[in-house]
Amino acid sequence: MSYHALPMETSNPAMEEVPNLEVLEQLELLARPMKGAMPLRKEITLMREKVLDLARRIKETKDSELVEVHVQLLSGTILGSWALPRQSKVSDVMDRVSDIAEEGKAVSKLVFGDILDEDSTLEGCGIDEGDVLTVTFQPCAFRVTGAGAMEVNGYYAKSERVQNGAPVFINKNGIILFKYIMRRGTPYWYFTKDGHPADDSKGDYYRVQTDAASPPTDGWNTKSCPLGTGTCPAVQPMDVEYKPSPPPNGAVATDEADNLDLF
């Protein structure tokens, strides 16, 4: 089988939009192994390098292209449209929907044929220009106000995670509200950055010592919480299912108790 150098330019304007079959067939030749000594071996090697560089540039261009996606309610009403890079994550779309969600509601899931994984990219999910995603909402469990660290305030929805027998709640700023038990058995509820190791206090904002099954309305403090600042939060229930427990007696842990607690 003989090899021929590929034409890199063409006088046919249509080729600028759609490659013809002859070009594709010749590109296929470059994907086959060379055998023996060939007069055009160096030319073929050079051509392969050019094609690989072109493929790289095509991918970079594709990744940077914006695709407009539409998000609708179950009723079919379009809630919003956004132009996003193909490599955007599903969570990026969810964040934009959360910004316009009804107060007290949180995005539960996005559906495009199947329920979409938040960490998947639009391209990875097969989402392209003009596609329509369907969103479902869930009522938030708590409303948090008064925290000096502003990102802690807002509405918290129940996630699918459970820790120490209690649900983990999260707001749209990526702050979680969860139950944690120290190594010596002392129980707490914490406001912490999502994704931060539970046994590392560097991500903590506020906490309260209690064995309650749900977070108490007040009694929160910044003890051993580096990110906590200003006033402490108040927790207001949004759903009777998660009615917070009353603030426990001695909610603010003593120095002695803190010294005994080991993360």
Tab-separated table of C-alpha atoms in Angstrom:
chain	number	residue	atom	x	y	z
A	1	MET	CA	0.000	0.000	0.000
A	2	SER	CA	1.444	3.341	-0.950
A	3	TYR	CA	1.150	6.552	1.032
A	4	HIS	CA	0.661	10.024	-0.324
A	5	ALA	CA	1.078	13.355	1.360
A	6	LEU	CA	-2.274	14.812	2.395
A	7	PRO	CA	-3.427	18.066	0.800
A	8	MET	CA	-3.465	20.684	3.582
A	9	GLU	CA	-5.325	23.292	1.568
A	10	THR	CA	-8.032	23.127	-1.051
A	11	SER	CA	-9.471	25.562	-3.517
A	12	ASN	CA	-12.961	24.253	-2.854
A	13	PRO	CA	-14.690	26.618	-0.364
A	14	ALA	CA	-17.045	23.855	0.710
A	15	MET	CA	-14.091	21.931	2.130
A	16	GLU	CA	-13.747	24.584	4.800
A	17	GLU	CA	-16.981	23.344	6.300
A	18	VAL	CA	-17.238	19.614	5.545
A	19	PRO	CA	-14.226	17.399	4.631
A	20	ASN	CA	-14.825	15.142	1.648
A	21	LEU	CA	-14.526	11.383	1.750
A	22	GLU	CA	-11.161	11.377	-0.007
A	23	VAL	CA	-9.568	13.430	2.777
A	24	LEU	CA	-11.033	11.185	5.452
A	25	GLU	CA	-9.769	8.087	3.634
A	26	GLN	CA	-6.289	9.535	3.473
A	27	LEU	CA	-6.420	10.402	7.176
A	28	GLU	CA	-7.253	6.753	7.825
A	29	LEU	CA	-3.961	5.819	6.154
A	30	LEU	CA	-2.062	7.775	8.786
A	31	ALA	CA	-3.636	5.604	11.477
A	32	ARG	CA	-2.113	2.455	9.973
A	33	PRO	CA	1.399	1.284	10.851
A	34	MET	CA	4.196	1.889	8.341
A	35	LYS	CA	6.058	-1.209	7.211
A	36	GLY	CA	9.580	-1.448	5.904
A	37	ALA	CA	11.611	1.335	4.356
A	38	MET	CA	9.407	3.768	2.528
A	39	PRO	CA	10.463	6.808	0.567
A	40	LEU	CA	7.714	8.868	2.213
A	41	ARG	CA	8.343	7.745	5.818
A	42	LYS	CA	9.588	11.194	6.925
A	43	GLU	CA	6.733	12.929	5.125
A	44	ILE	CA	4.213	10.610	6.754
A	45	THR	CA	5.713	11.196	10.214
A	46	LEU	CA	5.555	14.949	9.694
A	47	MET	CA	1.970	14.717	8.477
A	48	ARG	CA	0.979	12.697	11.542
A	49	GLU	CA	2.432	15.397	13.797
A	50	LYS	CA	0.444	18.042	11.951
A	51	VAL	CA	-2.758	16.012	12.255
A	52	LEU	CA	-2.185	15.458	16.008
A	53	ASP	CA	-1.614	19.169	16.508
A	54	LEU	CA	-4.762	19.915	14.549
A	55	ALA	CA	-6.703	17.414	16.680
A	56	ARG	CA	-5.434	19.110	19.835
A	57	ARG	CA	-6.540	22.523	18.579
A	58	ILE	CA	-9.920	21.139	17.548
A	59	LYS	CA	-10.438	19.750	21.078
A	60	GLU	CA	-9.423	23.040	22.690
A	61	THR	CA	-11.822	24.901	20.431
A	62	LYS	CA	-14.627	22.448	21.153
A	63	ASP	CA	-14.072	22.616	24.910
A	64	SER	CA	-14.235	26.413	24.872
A	65	GLU	CA	-17.428	26.554	22.813
A	66	LEU	CA	-20.574	27.616	24.624
A	67	VAL	CA	-23.735	25.552	24.436
A	68	GLU	CA	-27.086	26.995	25.419
A	69	VAL	CA	-29.079	24.738	27.706
A	70	HIS	CA	-32.657	25.286	28.811
A	71	VAL	CA	-34.061	24.202	32.165
A	72	GLN	CA	-37.740	23.478	32.540
A	73	LEU	CA	-40.126	22.550	35.312
A	74	LEU	CA	-42.003	19.249	35.264
A	75	SER	CA	-44.937	21.195	33.822
A	76	GLY	CA	-42.838	22.049	30.763
A	77	THR	CA	-42.482	25.726	31.648
A	78	ILE	CA	-38.994	26.983	30.823
A	79	LEU	CA	-37.419	28.282	34.004
A	80	GLY	CA	-34.245	29.690	32.476
A	81	SER	CA	-31.568	29.345	29.803
A	82	TRP	CA	-27.803	29.587	30.137
A	83	ALA	CA	-24.857	29.515	27.728
A	84	LEU	CA	-22.090	27.426	29.318
A	85	PRO	CA	-18.829	25.791	28.184
A	86	ARG	CA	-19.164	22.134	27.212
A	87	GLN	CA	-16.880	21.167	30.087
A	88	SER	CA	-19.107	22.827	32.679
A	89	LYS	CA	-20.376	20.475	35.340
A	90	VAL	CA	-23.996	19.656	35.995
A	91	SER	CA	-23.492	21.310	39.396
A	92	ASP	CA	-22.776	24.591	37.561
A	93	VAL	CA	-26.252	24.430	36.024
A	94	MET	CA	-27.760	23.571	39.403
A	95	ASP	CA	-26.080	26.622	40.939
A	96	ARG	CA	-27.674	28.888	38.334
A	97	VAL	CA	-31.088	27.339	38.877
A	98	SER	CA	-30.664	27.728	42.646
A	99	ASP	CA	-30.134	31.471	42.174
A	100	ILE	CA	-33.635	31.853	40.731
A	101	ALA	CA	-35.386	29.170	42.775
A	102	GLU	CA	-38.420	30.024	44.864
A	103	GLU	CA	-37.477	31.049	48.376
A	104	GLY	CA	-37.284	28.054	50.674
A	105	LYS	CA	-36.808	25.592	47.809
A	106	ALA	CA	-33.617	23.821	46.758
A	107	VAL	CA	-32.712	21.994	43.562
A	108	SER	CA	-33.248	18.288	44.103
A	109	LYS	CA	-32.066	16.937	40.745
A	110	LEU	CA	-31.650	17.633	37.051
A	111	VAL	CA	-32.915	15.113	34.533
A	112	PHE	CA	-31.878	14.586	30.920
A	113	GLY	CA	-33.230	11.157	30.131
A	114	ASP	CA	-31.716	9.969	33.413
A	115	ILE	CA	-30.900	11.742	36.662
A	116	LEU	CA	-27.652	13.635	36.066
A	117	ASP	CA	-24.582	13.223	38.261
A	118	GLU	CA	-23.600	16.617	39.691
A	119	ASP	CA	-19.911	15.983	38.994
A	120	SER	CA	-20.408	15.027	35.335
A	121	THR	CA	-19.731	17.504	32.522
A	122	LEU	CA	-22.347	18.639	30.036
A	123	GLU	CA	-20.390	16.973	27.249
A	124	GLY	CA	-20.039	13.784	29.268
A	125	CYS	CA	-23.825	13.674	29.689
A	126	GLY	CA	-24.362	14.128	25.938
A	127	ILE	CA	-25.869	17.590	26.451
A	128	ASP	CA	-25.510	19.849	23.418
A	129	GLU	CA	-26.779	23.136	22.013
A	130	GLY	CA	-30.470	23.735	22.697
A	131	ASP	CA	-31.049	20.678	24.888
A	132	VAL	CA	-33.665	20.917	27.635
A	133	LEU	CA	-33.093	19.670	31.184
A	134	THR	CA	-35.863	19.105	33.697
A	135	VAL	CA	-35.441	20.275	37.279
A	136	THR	CA	-37.196	19.120	40.420
A	137	PHE	CA	-37.157	20.979	43.726
A	138	GLN	CA	-37.447	19.985	47.350
A	139	PRO	CA	-38.474	22.114	50.323
A	140	CYS	CA	-35.569	23.192	52.506
A	141	ALA	CA	-35.393	21.819	56.025
A	142	PHE	CA	-33.922	24.877	57.749
A	143	ARG	CA	-33.409	28.583	57.348
A	144	VAL	CA	-30.284	29.939	59.016
A	145	THR	CA	-29.950	33.636	59.862
A	146	GLY	CA	-27.784	35.949	61.909
A	147	ALA	CA	-24.402	34.315	61.298
A	148	GLY	CA	-21.479	36.740	61.127
A	149	ALA	CA	-19.962	34.521	58.412
A	150	MET	CA	-22.469	35.396	55.687
A	151	GLU	CA	-21.983	32.204	53.667
A	152	VAL	CA	-23.453	30.205	56.547
A	153	ASN	CA	-26.802	32.006	56.260
A	154	GLY	CA	-29.514	30.806	53.914
A	155	TYR	CA	-31.684	27.780	53.308
A	156	TYR	CA	-30.475	24.260	54.010
A	157	ALA	CA	-31.817	21.245	52.150
A	158	LYS	CA	-31.516	17.638	53.237
A	159	SER	CA	-28.868	15.809	51.218
A	160	GLU	CA	-28.646	12.064	50.611
A	161	ARG	CA	-25.775	11.806	53.073
A	162	VAL	CA	-26.096	10.568	56.654
A	163	GLN	CA	-23.478	11.005	59.369
A	164	ASN	CA	-23.649	9.599	62.869
A	165	GLY	CA	-27.265	8.615	62.327
A	166	ALA	CA	-28.406	12.110	61.303
A	167	PRO	CA	-29.038	13.664	57.874
A	168	VAL	CA	-26.474	16.073	56.446
A	169	PHE	CA	-27.950	19.394	55.283
A	170	ILE	CA	-26.368	21.780	52.781
A	171	ASN	CA	-26.943	25.333	51.533
A	172	LYS	CA	-26.187	26.735	48.085
A	173	ASN	CA	-22.913	28.233	49.331
A	174	GLY	CA	-21.485	24.789	50.005
A	175	ILE	CA	-21.832	24.898	53.793
A	176	ILE	CA	-23.009	21.726	55.491
A	177	LEU	CA	-24.877	21.296	58.762
A	178	PHE	CA	-24.093	17.903	60.259
A	179	LYS	CA	-23.711	15.869	63.425
A	180	TYR	CA	-20.236	14.882	64.575
A	181	ILE	CA	-19.064	12.761	67.493
A	182	MET	CA	-15.638	13.285	68.995
A	183	ARG	CA	-13.350	10.341	69.624
A	184	ARG	CA	-14.184	10.360	73.317
A	185	GLY	CA	-17.903	10.313	72.479
A	186	THR	CA	-18.912	13.960	72.895
A	187	PRO	CA	-21.592	14.826	70.270
A	188	TYR	CA	-21.833	18.135	68.377
A	189	TRP	CA	-23.660	19.746	65.489
A	190	TYR	CA	-21.414	21.743	63.151
A	191	PHE	CA	-21.526	24.256	60.324
A	192	THR	CA	-18.566	23.337	58.102
A	193	LYS	CA	-17.289	23.788	54.538
A	194	ASP	CA	-18.488	20.904	52.396
A	195	GLY	CA	-15.649	18.617	51.390
A	196	HIS	CA	-13.466	19.544	54.344
A	197	PRO	CA	-12.384	16.553	56.498
A	198	ALA	CA	-14.776	16.175	59.410
A	199	ASP	CA	-11.906	15.613	61.833
A	200	ASP	CA	-10.100	18.829	60.843
A	201	SER	CA	-11.416	21.968	62.534
A	202	LYS	CA	-9.933	24.309	59.892
A	203	GLY	CA	-13.181	24.144	57.895
A	204	ASP	CA	-15.502	24.775	60.841
A	205	TYR	CA	-17.649	27.898	61.355
A	206	TYR	CA	-19.903	27.224	64.354
A	207	ARG	CA	-20.805	24.333	66.611
A	208	VAL	CA	-23.041	23.379	69.503
A	209	GLN	CA	-22.622	20.487	71.934
A	210	THR	CA	-25.743	18.328	71.958
A	211	ASP	CA	-26.826	14.738	71.388
A	212	ALA	CA	-30.074	15.901	69.740
A	213	ALA	CA	-31.185	14.149	66.560
A	214	SER	CA	-31.621	17.517	64.841
A	215	PRO	CA	-29.760	20.836	65.134
A	216	PRO	CA	-30.960	23.132	67.937
A	217	THR	CA	-32.357	26.580	67.244
A	218	ASP	CA	-29.599	28.428	69.089
A	219	GLY	CA	-26.771	27.953	71.541
A	220	TRP	CA	-24.192	27.987	68.746
A	221	ASN	CA	-20.638	29.202	69.403
A	222	THR	CA	-17.283	29.652	67.663
A	223	LYS	CA	-15.222	27.612	70.125
A	224	SER	CA	-12.460	25.765	68.167
A	225	CYS	CA	-14.022	26.973	64.894
A	226	PRO	CA	-11.436	29.082	62.999
A	227	LEU	CA	-13.883	30.307	60.336
A	228	GLY	CA	-16.549	31.452	62.764
A	229	THR	CA	-16.852	35.201	63.080
A	230	GLY	CA	-19.225	37.807	64.487
A	231	THR	CA	-22.624	36.771	65.758
A	232	CYS	CA	-23.658	33.134	65.912
A	233	PRO	CA	-26.467	31.696	63.769
A	234	ALA	CA	-30.066	30.932	64.593
A	235	VAL	CA	-31.702	27.879	63.031
A	236	GLN	CA	-35.335	28.072	61.990
A	237	PRO	CA	-37.213	24.894	60.926
A	238	MET	CA	-38.916	24.922	57.530
A	239	ASP	CA	-40.403	21.432	57.762
A	240	VAL	CA	-42.013	19.836	60.801
A	241	GLU	CA	-40.140	16.613	59.998
A	242	TYR	CA	-36.920	18.332	61.015
A	243	LYS	CA	-38.151	20.385	63.932
A	244	PRO	CA	-34.966	21.359	65.771
A	245	SER	CA	-34.421	20.323	69.330
A	246	PRO	CA	-34.437	23.077	71.952
A	247	PRO	CA	-31.016	24.449	72.886
A	248	PRO	CA	-29.409	22.095	75.408
A	249	ASN	CA	-28.338	23.169	78.850
A	250	GLY	CA	-24.691	24.124	78.760
A	251	ALA	CA	-24.697	24.266	74.968
A	252	VAL	CA	-21.457	26.228	75.000
A	253	ALA	CA	-18.813	23.675	75.894
A	254	THR	CA	-16.444	24.432	78.748
A	255	ASP	CA	-12.720	24.757	78.213
A	256	GLU	CA	-12.212	21.623	80.275
A	257	ALA	CA	-14.532	19.587	78.045
A	258	ASP	CA	-12.883	20.962	74.911
A	259	ASN	CA	-9.463	20.008	76.167
A	260	LEU	CA	-10.609	16.431	76.606
A	261	ASP	CA	-12.206	16.211	73.147
A	262	LEU	CA	-9.880	14.783	70.534
A	263	PHE	CA	-10.665	15.184	66.827
